Amino acid sequence: MRYEIRLSGSGGQGMILAGVILAEAAAIYDEKNATQSQSYGPEARGGASKSDVIISDEDIDYPKATNIDLLLALTQEACDKYICDLRKKAILIADSFRVLKMPEGDFRVFHLPILKTADEVVGKAIVANIVALGAIVEITGIVSREAIESAVMARVPRGTEDLNRKALTAGINIVRQYMKDAPGDSPLAS
Amino acid sequence: MFVQGNHACVLGALRAGCRFFAGYPITPSSEIMEILASELPKIGGKFIQMEDEIAAMGAVIGASLTGLKAMTATSGPGFSLKQENIGYAAMAEIPCVVVNVQRGGPSTGLPTQSSQADVQQARWGTHGDHEIIVLAPSTIPEIYTTTIWAFNYAERFRTPVILLLDEIIGHMREMLKIPPDDEIELWDRPRPECEPGDYRPYQMVDTDIPPMADFGSGYRYHVTGLCHDETGFPTNDPQIIDRVMRRLTRKISRYRDQIYRSRESNLEGSEIVLFSYGSTARAAKQAMDLLRREKLNVGLFRPVTIWPFPEEQVRKIARASRHIIVCEANMGQIVREVERISCSQTNVHLVNSMNGEPVTPSQIMEQVKEVY
């Protein structure tokens, strides 16, 4: 099974690093096949930025997502731009403060306060990408808890381990809270 | 290891014995320079950030003349600037590896987006008749091994070798398993065995590749971009020039079989053959797999050696197939070569993209179904 993930937002939100960590979790710690590729503008900050992660039991040839199973959108622009690449019944995770106009279609929506949680609960806006990874893993189970935690720890600067562990947990918690508030939907993790 | 293509290129270069890098940073190749800046000094190698692209190419030539395996890395605009010195290396027969991680052009074009629009420039970018070896890998493990082959060819055939990557495979990450020593061949340049006083640097030899002395090792000789005789000094003698020019071409063309590297899938019995290279070949491979699941007989020919062009293989495919579909991320550059070689023996089509976005598997599948 080929599983296509696109992490999108604006430059500086850490979407490419989040893609690298997610792919490393799958490839190194869960020993699946994975690729990570990226697309960004010439700006250092701002501008559209996205990272595609493909996870599969089989060999992966084409490294770009064209039939997306999961889209993370941290800006309205990213959400509007990539929504058309979602397959039916795909998952859309959108930031509840930056994505106000939610698209309609045949997909499951998780409208989560990712940026706000990073800023107010974890205490640093910069860890929004790690909060998002926590949410993705809680919703999909596409990589294991252990794998994502190991991959995050291996990538973040020394001295920020606790902060990032807190961010990962916060991401998991906002999904649990979201599920509680919207009964009927259950996580897709198997 | 789970690494980026540019990182795999560095690891391959170091394994091949690269001990000198000079460059000037440019997206999307900068990671090669960045990683080598920290790795080369650890093993006694030298790294120099030069004042510009032209100087970087000059420094690589100088380092190679002293006997070091030397490399530079750049992208489109820098590749244009390096052409003059690449010609110098071809004329003076100085081994070197030039990595071009392609981005959109012309000019500064699309710094962060991919393209394969430098494949003809890689062949004919510098002026004058010359042979050159150009390699275009498709996967991260293949970037590692192909970088080693780039050094091997540069050294053995005393020629610049162009390693053509592109933004997609340069920046994408994938698993890399480092091959064990017994799977890696390392070639060195031929070196003189005669006394320094008897040394003729551009001697006509049976192999067509004269031995090359390291500068500073006691062998003194003259290096120039002008047409030169066996001593290395300029000449206008038409007979000598004729001999040298023919040897310069022959020293690559007669070793074609050693230089060709390619991957073939399902060519036998396929009336439609996809022809693709570099990152676009990944889309072609996926398209082929999906089409074969639908019971369509489609094969794939994926040259890693782009130049010299795999003429014999293409001629064979042209005779055996009804359609060749060339997939490349440019306005149609290698398709010209395929058309020329196949001589109307088959139908040649182009599936392409030149807007910074990659060619997609569905684009290729559509074209196959149209002609099937």
GROMACS .gro file of C-alpha atoms in nm, chain B:
model
  372
  191MET     CA    1   2.119   0.583   0.595
  192PHE     CA    2   1.825   0.799   0.500
  193VAL     CA    3   1.986   1.078   0.299
  194GLN     CA    4   1.932   1.347   0.042
  195GLY     CA    5   2.060   1.299  -0.314
  196ASN     CA    6   2.316   1.575  -0.271
  197HIS     CA    7   2.445   1.403   0.042
  198ALA     CA    8   2.470   1.069  -0.140
  199CYS     CA    9   2.675   1.247  -0.407
  200VAL     CA   10   2.919   1.366  -0.139
  201LEU     CA   11   2.948   1.017   0.009
  202GLY     CA   12   3.013   0.871  -0.335
  203ALA     CA   13   3.275   1.135  -0.412
  204LEU     CA   14   3.461   1.069  -0.087
  205ARG     CA   15   3.446   0.693  -0.149
  206ALA     CA   16   3.587   0.749  -0.498
  207GLY     CA   17   3.882   0.932  -0.347
  208CYS     CA   18   3.784   1.294  -0.406
  209ARG     CA   19   4.028   1.508  -0.207
  210PHE     CA   20   3.963   1.852  -0.351
  211PHE     CA   21   3.651   2.059  -0.393
  212ALA     CA   22   3.622   2.419  -0.504
  213GLY     CA   23   3.286   2.581  -0.558
  214TYR     CA   24   3.055   2.872  -0.524
  215PRO     CA   25   2.720   2.815  -0.350
  216ILE     CA   26   2.411   2.791  -0.569
  217THR     CA   27   2.066   2.640  -0.515
  218PRO     CA   28   1.986   2.351  -0.550
  219SER     CA   29   2.343   2.218  -0.528
  220SER     CA   30   2.468   2.399  -0.216
  221GLU     CA   31   2.435   2.100   0.019
  222ILE     CA   32   2.713   1.921  -0.173
  223MET     CA   33   2.946   2.210  -0.098
  224GLU     CA   34   2.824   2.251   0.259
  225ILE     CA   35   2.880   1.886   0.351
  226LEU     CA   36   3.218   1.865   0.177
  227ALA     CA   37   3.331   2.179   0.361
  228SER     CA   38   3.300   1.988   0.686
  229GLU     CA   39   3.405   1.643   0.563
  230LEU     CA   40   3.710   1.706   0.340
  231PRO     CA   41   3.935   1.865   0.606
  232LYS     CA   42   3.879   1.563   0.833
  233ILE     CA   43   4.050   1.332   0.586
  234GLY     CA   44   4.328   1.562   0.471
  235GLY     CA   45   4.138   1.693   0.171
  236LYS     CA   46   4.109   2.055   0.067
  237PHE     CA   47   3.796   2.265   0.035
  238ILE     CA   48   3.791   2.616  -0.109
  239GLN     CA   49   3.497   2.849  -0.153
  240MET     CA   50   3.612   3.052  -0.452
  241GLU     CA   51   3.516   3.406  -0.550
  242ASP     CA   52   3.293   3.286  -0.831
  243GLU     CA   53   3.190   2.988  -1.045
  244ILE     CA   54   3.461   3.039  -1.307
  245ALA     CA   55   3.738   3.050  -1.051
  246ALA     CA   56   3.599   2.737  -0.883
  247MET     CA   57   3.631   2.544  -1.208
  248GLY     CA   58   3.984   2.680  -1.253
  249ALA     CA   59   4.082   2.569  -0.904
  250VAL     CA   60   3.949   2.218  -0.972
  251ILE     CA   61   4.163   2.197  -1.287
  252GLY     CA   62   4.470   2.314  -1.096
  253ALA     CA   63   4.412   2.062  -0.816
  254SER     CA   64   4.367   1.780  -1.065
  255LEU     CA   65   4.697   1.871  -1.234
  256THR     CA   66   4.872   1.807  -0.902
  257GLY     CA   67   4.728   1.456  -0.898
  258LEU     CA   68   4.420   1.493  -0.677
  259LYS     CA   69   4.076   1.365  -0.765
  260ALA     CA   70   3.883   1.691  -0.784
  261MET     CA   71   3.522   1.799  -0.811
  262THR     CA   72   3.294   2.102  -0.820
  263ALA     CA   73   2.916   2.131  -0.798
  264THR     CA   74   2.684   2.391  -0.939
  265SER     CA   75   2.349   2.455  -1.105
  266GLY     CA   76   2.234   2.611  -1.436
  267PRO     CA   77   2.372   2.967  -1.415
  268GLY     CA   78   2.699   2.841  -1.267
  269PHE     CA   79   2.719   2.562  -1.523
  270SER     CA   80   2.703   2.825  -1.798
  271LEU     CA   81   2.993   3.014  -1.639
  272LYS     CA   82   3.204   2.701  -1.607
  273GLN     CA   83   3.186   2.611  -1.975
  274GLU     CA   84   3.505   2.790  -2.079
  275ASN     CA   85   3.713   2.601  -1.826
  276ILE     CA   86   3.535   2.273  -1.899
  277GLY     CA   87   3.662   2.315  -2.255
  278TYR     CA   88   4.010   2.379  -2.121
  279ALA     CA   89   3.992   2.054  -1.923
  280ALA     CA   90   3.874   1.868  -2.234
  281MET     CA   91   4.157   2.012  -2.448
  282ALA     CA   92   4.432   1.969  -2.188
  283GLU     CA   93   4.289   1.627  -2.086
  284ILE     CA   94   4.250   1.706  -1.718
  285PRO     CA   95   4.030   1.468  -1.517
  286CYS     CA   96   3.754   1.638  -1.316
  287VAL     CA   97   3.394   1.587  -1.209
  288VAL     CA   98   3.139   1.865  -1.251
  289VAL     CA   99   2.806   1.811  -1.077
  290ASN     CA  100   2.513   2.011  -1.216
  291VAL     CA  101   2.201   1.990  -1.001
  292GLN     CA  102   1.962   2.121  -1.264
  293ARG     CA  103   1.702   2.389  -1.195
  294GLY     CA  104   1.472   2.580  -1.429
  295GLY     CA  105   1.631   2.819  -1.681
  296PRO     CA  106   1.736   3.000  -1.891
  297SER     CA  107   1.932   3.255  -1.687
  298THR     CA  108   1.859   3.253  -1.312
  299GLY     CA  109   1.523   3.094  -1.403
  300LEU     CA  110   1.368   2.892  -1.123
  301PRO     CA  111   1.625   2.860  -0.841
  302THR     CA  112   1.425   2.617  -0.628
  303GLN     CA  113   1.247   2.416  -0.895
  304SER     CA  114   1.351   2.120  -1.101
  305SER     CA  115   1.428   2.075  -1.469
  306GLN     CA  116   1.631   1.861  -1.707
  307ALA     CA  117   1.692   2.140  -1.953
  308ASP     CA  118   2.073   2.124  -1.941
  309VAL     CA  119   2.118   1.785  -2.110
  310GLN     CA  120   2.220   1.935  -2.444
  311GLN     CA  121   2.430   2.203  -2.274
  312ALA     CA  122   2.611   1.927  -2.088
  313ARG     CA  123   2.699   1.779  -2.427
  314TRP     CA  124   2.776   2.094  -2.624
  315GLY     CA  125   2.807   2.373  -2.364
  316THR     CA  126   3.170   2.445  -2.434
  317HIS     CA  127   3.274   2.538  -2.785
  318GLY     CA  128   3.464   2.329  -3.033
  319ASP     CA  129   3.454   1.961  -3.121
  320HIS     CA  130   3.492   1.755  -2.809
  321GLU     CA  131   3.372   1.437  -2.650
  322ILE     CA  132   3.236   1.439  -2.298
  323ILE     CA  133   3.083   1.190  -2.058
  324VAL     CA  134   2.751   1.280  -1.897
  325LEU     CA  135   2.577   1.065  -1.635
  326ALA     CA  136   2.221   1.105  -1.501
  327PRO     CA  137   2.121   0.880  -1.209
  328SER     CA  138   1.761   0.836  -1.086
  329THR     CA  139   1.775   0.714  -0.728
  330ILE     CA  140   1.968   0.803  -0.417
  331PRO     CA  141   2.167   0.473  -0.413
  332GLU     CA  142   2.236   0.527  -0.782
  333ILE     CA  143   2.366   0.880  -0.718
  334TYR     CA  144   2.619   0.725  -0.479
  335THR     CA  145   2.749   0.467  -0.728
  336THR     CA  146   2.725   0.694  -1.031
  337THR     CA  147   2.936   0.959  -0.857
  338ILE     CA  148   3.204   0.693  -0.811
  339TRP     CA  149   3.179   0.602  -1.181
  340ALA     CA  150   3.204   0.971  -1.271
  341PHE     CA  151   3.543   0.982  -1.098
  342ASN     CA  152   3.649   0.651  -1.251
  343TYR     CA  153   3.572   0.770  -1.603
  344ALA     CA  154   3.727   1.113  -1.547
  345GLU     CA  155   4.049   0.955  -1.426
  346ARG     CA  156   4.085   0.668  -1.671
  347PHE     CA  157   3.988   0.868  -1.980
  348ARG     CA  158   4.141   1.199  -1.867
  349THR     CA  159   3.828   1.398  -1.933
  350PRO     CA  160   3.577   1.620  -1.758
  351VAL     CA  161   3.272   1.416  -1.656
  352ILE     CA  162   2.938   1.586  -1.596
  353LEU     CA  163   2.713   1.436  -1.330
  354LEU     CA  164   2.364   1.564  -1.406
  355LEU     CA  165   2.130   1.563  -1.109
  356ASP     CA  166   1.818   1.774  -1.075
  357GLU     CA  167   1.641   1.952  -0.791
  358ILE     CA  168   1.407   1.659  -0.729
  359ILE     CA  169   1.667   1.386  -0.679
  360GLY     CA  170   1.922   1.631  -0.538
  361HIS     CA  171   1.688   1.727  -0.255
  362MET     CA  172   1.474   1.419  -0.207
  363ARG     CA  173   1.556   1.168   0.064
  364GLU     CA  174   1.556   0.793   0.034
  365MET     CA  175   1.730   0.496   0.197
  366LEU     CA  176   2.095   0.445   0.102
  367LYS     CA  177   2.275   0.124   0.186
  368ILE     CA  178   2.649   0.177   0.141
  369PRO     CA  179   2.782  -0.102  -0.084
  370PRO     CA  180   3.062  -0.320   0.058
  371ASP     CA  181   3.418  -0.273  -0.071
  372ASP     CA  182   3.411  -0.573  -0.303
  373GLU     CA  183   3.124  -0.415  -0.499
  374ILE     CA  184   3.313  -0.092  -0.559
  375GLU     CA  185   3.571  -0.051  -0.834
  376LEU     CA  186   3.807   0.243  -0.817
  377TRP     CA  187   4.003   0.355  -1.121
  378ASP     CA  188   4.302   0.588  -1.129
  379ARG     CA  189   4.452   0.796  -1.407
  380PRO     CA  190   4.741   0.644  -1.601
  381ARG     CA  191   5.073   0.780  -1.467
  382PRO     CA  192   5.412   0.782  -1.644
  383GLU     CA  193   5.669   0.510  -1.581
  384CYS     CA  194   5.943   0.670  -1.788
  385GLU     CA  195   6.218   0.902  -1.658
  386PRO     CA  196   6.107   1.265  -1.619
  387GLY     CA  197   6.345   1.369  -1.896
  388ASP     CA  198   6.181   1.132  -2.145
  389TYR     CA  199   5.825   1.236  -2.058
  390ARG     CA  200   5.604   1.355  -2.343
  391PRO     CA  201   5.272   1.455  -2.183
  392TYR     CA  202   5.053   1.414  -2.492
  393GLN     CA  203   5.228   1.117  -2.651
  394MET     CA  204   5.036   0.909  -2.906
  395VAL     CA  205   4.996   0.580  -2.722
  396ASP     CA  206   4.812   0.256  -2.805
  397THR     CA  207   4.539   0.325  -2.554
  398ASP     CA  208   4.491   0.682  -2.689
  399ILE     CA  209   4.516   0.801  -2.328
  400PRO     CA  210   4.865   0.930  -2.251
  401PRO     CA  211   4.998   0.889  -1.896
  402MET     CA  212   4.954   1.201  -1.682
  403ALA     CA  213   5.224   1.321  -1.443
  404ASP     CA  214   5.143   1.499  -1.118
  405PHE     CA  215   5.265   1.857  -1.104
  406GLY     CA  216   5.543   1.880  -0.850
  407SER     CA  217   5.654   1.519  -0.892
  408GLY     CA  218   5.956   1.607  -1.106
  409TYR     CA  219   5.793   1.574  -1.445
  410ARG     CA  220   5.784   1.919  -1.604
  411TYR     CA  221   5.550   1.997  -1.887
  412HIS     CA  222   5.349   2.270  -2.052
  413VAL     CA  223   4.969   2.287  -2.023
  414THR     CA  224   4.765   2.499  -2.263
  415GLY     CA  225   4.421   2.533  -2.413
  416LEU     CA  226   4.582   2.594  -2.752
  417CYS     CA  227   4.615   2.304  -2.994
  418HIS     CA  228   4.938   2.136  -2.892
  419ASP     CA  229   5.176   1.864  -2.998
  420GLU     CA  230   5.305   1.571  -2.792
  421THR     CA  231   5.523   1.800  -2.580
  422GLY     CA  232   5.229   2.015  -2.480
  423PHE     CA  233   5.350   2.323  -2.670
  424PRO     CA  234   5.119   2.501  -2.918
  425THR     CA  235   5.121   2.404  -3.282
  426ASN     CA  236   4.950   2.511  -3.605
  427ASP     CA  237   5.063   2.205  -3.797
  428PRO     CA  238   4.746   2.068  -3.964
  429GLN     CA  239   4.876   1.712  -3.963
  430ILE     CA  240   4.947   1.716  -3.590
  431ILE     CA  241   4.618   1.890  -3.513
  432ASP     CA  242   4.432   1.632  -3.719
  433ARG     CA  243   4.598   1.351  -3.525
  434VAL     CA  244   4.531   1.508  -3.185
  435MET     CA  245   4.168   1.594  -3.258
  436ARG     CA  246   4.096   1.243  -3.381
  437ARG     CA  247   4.265   1.093  -3.078
  438LEU     CA  248   4.067   1.317  -2.840
  439THR     CA  249   3.743   1.188  -2.991
  440ARG     CA  250   3.859   0.828  -3.019
  441LYS     CA  251   3.976   0.805  -2.658
  442ILE     CA  252   3.611   0.828  -2.550
  443SER     CA  253   3.430   0.669  -2.845
  444ARG     CA  254   3.640   0.352  -2.856
  445TYR     CA  255   3.565   0.286  -2.487
  446ARG     CA  256   3.189   0.338  -2.520
  447ASP     CA  257   3.113  -0.011  -2.397
  448GLN     CA  258   3.293   0.061  -2.069
  449ILE     CA  259   3.108   0.389  -2.033
  450TYR     CA  260   2.749   0.288  -2.110
  451ARG     CA  261   2.534   0.232  -1.807
  452SER     CA  262   2.161   0.180  -1.833
  453ARG     CA  263   1.865   0.000  -1.680
  454GLU     CA  264   1.608  -0.186  -1.886
  455SER     CA  265   1.270  -0.322  -1.778
  456ASN     CA  266   1.036  -0.538  -1.985
  457LEU     CA  267   1.185  -0.442  -2.321
  458GLU     CA  268   1.122  -0.786  -2.462
  459GLY     CA  269   0.781  -0.812  -2.624
  460SER     CA  270   0.688  -0.450  -2.550
  461GLU     CA  271   0.562  -0.257  -2.850
  462ILE     CA  272   0.571   0.063  -2.650
  463VAL     CA  273   0.893   0.165  -2.482
  464LEU     CA  274   0.932   0.455  -2.243
  465PHE     CA  275   1.267   0.631  -2.265
  466SER     CA  276   1.350   0.840  -1.962
  467TYR     CA  277   1.638   0.942  -1.735
  468GLY     CA  278   1.711   1.120  -1.406
  469SER     CA  279   1.418   1.204  -1.179
  470THR     CA  280   1.165   1.182  -1.465
  471ALA     CA  281   1.250   0.812  -1.506
  472ARG     CA  282   1.088   0.759  -1.165
  473ALA     CA  283   0.756   0.881  -1.305
  474ALA     CA  284   0.808   0.662  -1.612
  475LYS     CA  285   0.878   0.355  -1.398
  476GLN     CA  286   0.561   0.407  -1.195
  477ALA     CA  287   0.360   0.465  -1.513
  478MET     CA  288   0.499   0.142  -1.660
  479ASP     CA  289   0.412  -0.060  -1.349
  480LEU     CA  290   0.056   0.076  -1.339
  481LEU     CA  291   0.004   0.017  -1.712
  482ARG     CA  292   0.134  -0.339  -1.692
  483ARG     CA  293  -0.117  -0.405  -1.413
  484GLU     CA  294  -0.378  -0.310  -1.674
  485LYS     CA  295  -0.218  -0.569  -1.908
  486LEU     CA  296  -0.061  -0.314  -2.138
  487ASN     CA  297   0.277  -0.423  -2.272
  488VAL     CA  298   0.503  -0.133  -2.189
  489GLY     CA  299   0.878  -0.138  -2.129
  490LEU     CA  300   1.129   0.114  -2.000
  491PHE     CA  301   1.477   0.204  -2.117
  492ARG     CA  302   1.657   0.423  -1.868
  493PRO     CA  303   2.003   0.540  -1.972
  494VAL     CA  304   2.230   0.650  -1.689
  495THR     CA  305   2.499   0.740  -1.940
  496ILE     CA  306   2.337   1.012  -2.151
  497TRP     CA  307   2.653   1.108  -2.343
  498PRO     CA  308   2.799   0.940  -2.536
  499PHE     CA  309   2.442   0.868  -2.644
  500PRO     CA  310   2.341   0.498  -2.628
  501GLU     CA  311   2.296   0.477  -3.005
  502GLU     CA  312   2.317   0.099  -3.046
  503GLN     CA  313   2.058   0.034  -2.775
  504VAL     CA  314   1.816   0.291  -2.917
  505ARG     CA  315   1.859   0.151  -3.268
  506LYS     CA  316   1.767  -0.194  -3.133
  507ILE     CA  317   1.462  -0.062  -2.950
  508ALA     CA  318   1.352   0.134  -3.257
  509ARG     CA  319   1.361  -0.181  -3.469
  510ALA     CA  320   1.163  -0.385  -3.217
  511SER     CA  321   0.898  -0.135  -3.103
  512ARG     CA  322   0.603   0.051  -3.251
  513HIS     CA  323   0.638   0.357  -3.030
  514ILE     CA  324   0.910   0.516  -2.820
  515ILE     CA  325   0.781   0.770  -2.570
  516VAL     CA  326   1.051   1.002  -2.442
  517CYS     CA  327   0.976   1.152  -2.101
  518GLU     CA  328   1.188   1.449  -1.994
  519ALA     CA  329   1.155   1.775  -1.802
  520ASN     CA  330   1.240   2.020  -2.080
  521MET     CA  331   1.100   2.141  -2.413
  522GLY     CA  332   1.229   1.825  -2.584
  523GLN     CA  333   1.607   1.780  -2.590
  524ILE     CA  334   1.695   1.410  -2.574
  525VAL     CA  335   1.392   1.331  -2.791
  526ARG     CA  336   1.589   1.483  -3.083
  527GLU     CA  337   1.861   1.226  -3.032
  528VAL     CA  338   1.609   0.942  -3.014
  529GLU     CA  339   1.444   1.065  -3.335
  530ARG     CA  340   1.781   1.092  -3.509
  531ILE     CA  341   1.892   0.741  -3.414
  532SER     CA  342   1.560   0.567  -3.471
  533CYS     CA  343   1.545   0.704  -3.829
  534SER     CA  344   1.165   0.679  -3.861
  535GLN     CA  345   1.176   0.306  -3.783
  536THR     CA  346   0.937   0.368  -3.497
  537ASN     CA  347   0.706   0.650  -3.383
  538VAL     CA  348   0.875   0.883  -3.139
  539HIS     CA  349   0.665   1.090  -2.897
  540LEU     CA  350   0.748   1.338  -2.623
  541VAL     CA  351   0.587   1.370  -2.281
  542ASN     CA  352   0.739   1.668  -2.107
  543SER     CA  353   0.714   1.945  -1.853
  544MET     CA  354   0.908   2.271  -1.839
  545ASN     CA  355   0.720   2.475  -1.575
  546GLY     CA  356   0.915   2.365  -1.267
  547GLU     CA  357   0.670   2.085  -1.191
  548PRO     CA  358   0.773   1.725  -1.260
  549VAL     CA  359   0.633   1.506  -1.538
  550THR     CA  360   0.366   1.293  -1.370
  551PRO     CA  361   0.293   0.921  -1.413
  552SER     CA  362  -0.063   1.000  -1.525
  553GLN     CA  363   0.067   1.230  -1.801
  554ILE     CA  364   0.277   0.941  -1.933
  555MET     CA  365  -0.005   0.687  -1.897
  556GLU     CA  366  -0.235   0.911  -2.097
  557GLN     CA  367   0.013   0.928  -2.385
  558VAL     CA  368   0.065   0.550  -2.382
  559LYS     CA  369  -0.309   0.487  -2.397
  560GLU     CA  370  -0.346   0.732  -2.679
  561VAL     CA  371  -0.106   0.542  -2.904
  562TYR     CA  372  -0.163   0.187  -2.777
   0.00000   0.00000   0.00000
